[in-house]
Amino acid sequence: MSLIQTDENIIAQMDSYMQRVSELAPQIYKRRPVACVNTFGCQQNVSDSEKIKGMLKKMGYTFTDEPIDADFVLFNTCAVRGHAEERVFGNIGTTKQLKRERKETVVAVCGCMAQQEHICDRIRKSYPYVDLVFGTHVTHRLPEFLYKRLTGSGRIFEISNDNNEIIEGMPLSRDGKIKGWLPIMYGCDNFCTYCIVPYVRGRERSRASADIIAEAKQMIADGFKEIMLLGQNVNSYGKGLDEDINFSKLLRKINALPGDFRIRFMTSHPKDCTRELIDTVAECEKVERHLHLPFQSGSNRILKQMNRRYTREDYLELISYAKKRIPEVSFTSDVIVGFPGETYEDFLETLDLVKQVGFASLFTFIYSKRNGTPAAQMPDPISREEKGKWFSELLKVQEQISRAKNADLVGREFTVLCDSTAGEGRLSGKTLSFAEIEFEGNENLIGKFLKVRIDKFTNLLQGSVIE
Ligand code: SAH
Ligand code: SF4
Ligand code: F3S
């Protein structure tokens, strides 16, 4: 007997569980069941939560933002920094009272935190009112776990990581109607020494391009105007697939689809960001003129300790090629301050790199020790207070750069995708280079591409629609 399950039979099994839950839940709750899905962390989790909501919807659940109103409360968690984890525990704690009042409410924890053994143990011992805990490799089995719990099973803890298959064809309920996430790959093989992601998300695996293209076509047909391609390292898309594909080729294929839409992508790892990719961005008119290219540190010594596998010189060369090749290109990045063993001199190299590149904005983090990663074993003599000072220094420098970049845009005209309201008759939208502009307008402009002139920069860019 083969132990390998094909997508079809996993999907058939889950369909059957979904059917059974949809019949059972209204009897238990004496109403149409209600779910509250709380999502923490990165876009990968947001995208996974859309799948979870897709399954719940098929099981007959409606949605609320208030745990107190829900029959099923789920926390889709992030493990990337200690602070993120503590916040989640705080939130889980609040469901204790809720379970006291309505014991048939099901409380579940899934995602990256749940994938870790020590977190499971902590929940098992200290949070007895949590019913289900399941990891990132078995998200698609939620209908099974829910059915079993609703039919009297004990608490369920399922964090096996032997399923590295990508399950296609499960239901999906997207949060938005204009901008949509489209995962192209899962997991990460890079093992940056500070990072927990490869341990909680497993090995890198890419979706077949035909599945991605089919989903993109559906999104375009459904009226989406921005497709965000997602992966921890999109530049290594295609490795291990039996087809002649890489990320640049995939971008060209999506760019060639008919329709009025934009393509964004994240995250690019500098070591795999090729000139071919930069040329592709330059040549594909639907692809954003923006690269989110995390450099993490400007010091070669620290980059080596981080196992990033590029130097500051490699990085700056890449940036300079992109500036030459892509008109109006903008850059954003992630930076870690206070990696173990980092000195003030190393930090100054980070500051220098920030000044040289001129990022539109930065996502800045103070190093957080993650048990199980190599960096957790490295001596870390600099105090939190000192790291905090460096961190503030970095923020100050970047704030000036962001302001100057924005001020440079005043007086210019851009095509903007209007994506949301900004309150009181105001709307908000983004340029192809990822600058955010606010302007006056009626809500029926949401989802349209508009020509906007930038009139001024206060704390934000303000403009007016010209056509
Ligand atoms: N795969 C992406 C993003 C991973 S997580 C990438 O490689 O860029 C997002 C960001 O969190 C990382 O870029 C990094 O800057 C930050 N990060 C990851 N682990 C961290 C840690 N232990 N402490 C502080 N920041 C961390
Ligand atoms: Fe973490 Fe590095 Fe992988 Fe990004 S590339 S997810 S920082 S290990
Ligand atoms: Fe967090 Fe997991 Fe994303 S650890 S950053 S939610 S991949």
Tab-separated table of C-alpha atoms and ligand atoms in Angstrom, residues 80-81 194-197 232-233 267-269 294 296 308 334-336 365-370, ligand 1:
chain	number	residue	atom	x	y	z
A	80	VAL	CA	9.802	35.480	14.268
A	81	ARG	CA	10.505	37.562	17.379
A	194	TYR	CA	19.063	34.441	13.620
A	195	CYS	CA	15.896	33.201	11.943
A	196	ILE	CA	13.277	30.664	13.057
A	197	VAL	CA	11.348	30.581	9.759
A	232	GLN	CA	10.167	33.844	1.797
A	233	ASN	CA	12.635	34.019	-1.063
A	267	THR	CA	10.559	38.862	-0.477
A	268	SER	CA	13.713	39.008	-2.588
A	269	HIS	CA	16.904	37.646	-1.092
A	294	PRO	CA	16.343	43.006	2.917
A	296	GLN	CA	19.865	43.005	7.416
A	308	ARG	CA	23.462	35.824	4.423
A	334	ASP	CA	14.597	44.882	6.552
A	335	VAL	CA	17.397	45.613	9.015
A	336	ILE	CA	18.396	43.950	12.260
A	365	PHE	CA	14.093	45.223	14.184
A	366	ILE	CA	16.156	44.800	17.323
A	367	TYR	CA	17.664	41.305	17.335
A	368	SER	CA	15.509	38.813	19.209
A	369	LYS	CA	17.009	35.543	20.397
A	370	ARG	CA	15.232	32.515	18.942
B	1	SAH	N1	12.247	35.814	4.169
B	1	SAH	C1	12.256	37.177	4.376
B	1	SAH	C2	11.600	37.661	5.664
B	1	SAH	C3	11.749	36.887	6.896
B	1	SAH	S1	11.134	37.469	8.396
B	1	SAH	C4	13.685	37.625	4.235
B	1	SAH	O1	14.585	36.856	4.149
B	1	SAH	O2	13.899	38.807	4.168
B	1	SAH	C5	11.115	39.221	8.237
B	1	SAH	C6	12.232	39.936	8.871
B	1	SAH	O3	12.254	39.724	10.262
B	1	SAH	C7	13.614	39.535	8.416
B	1	SAH	O4	13.961	40.096	7.198
B	1	SAH	C8	14.477	40.044	9.531
B	1	SAH	O5	14.869	41.378	9.321
B	1	SAH	C9	13.558	40.001	10.739
B	1	SAH	N2	13.961	38.939	11.662
B	1	SAH	C10	13.987	37.614	11.451
B	1	SAH	N3	14.442	36.958	12.529
B	1	SAH	C11	14.706	37.911	13.470
B	1	SAH	C12	15.208	37.874	14.803
B	1	SAH	N4	15.542	36.737	15.389
B	1	SAH	N5	15.347	39.060	15.462
B	1	SAH	C13	15.014	40.226	14.874
B	1	SAH	N6	14.551	40.309	13.628
B	1	SAH	C14	14.384	39.167	12.922
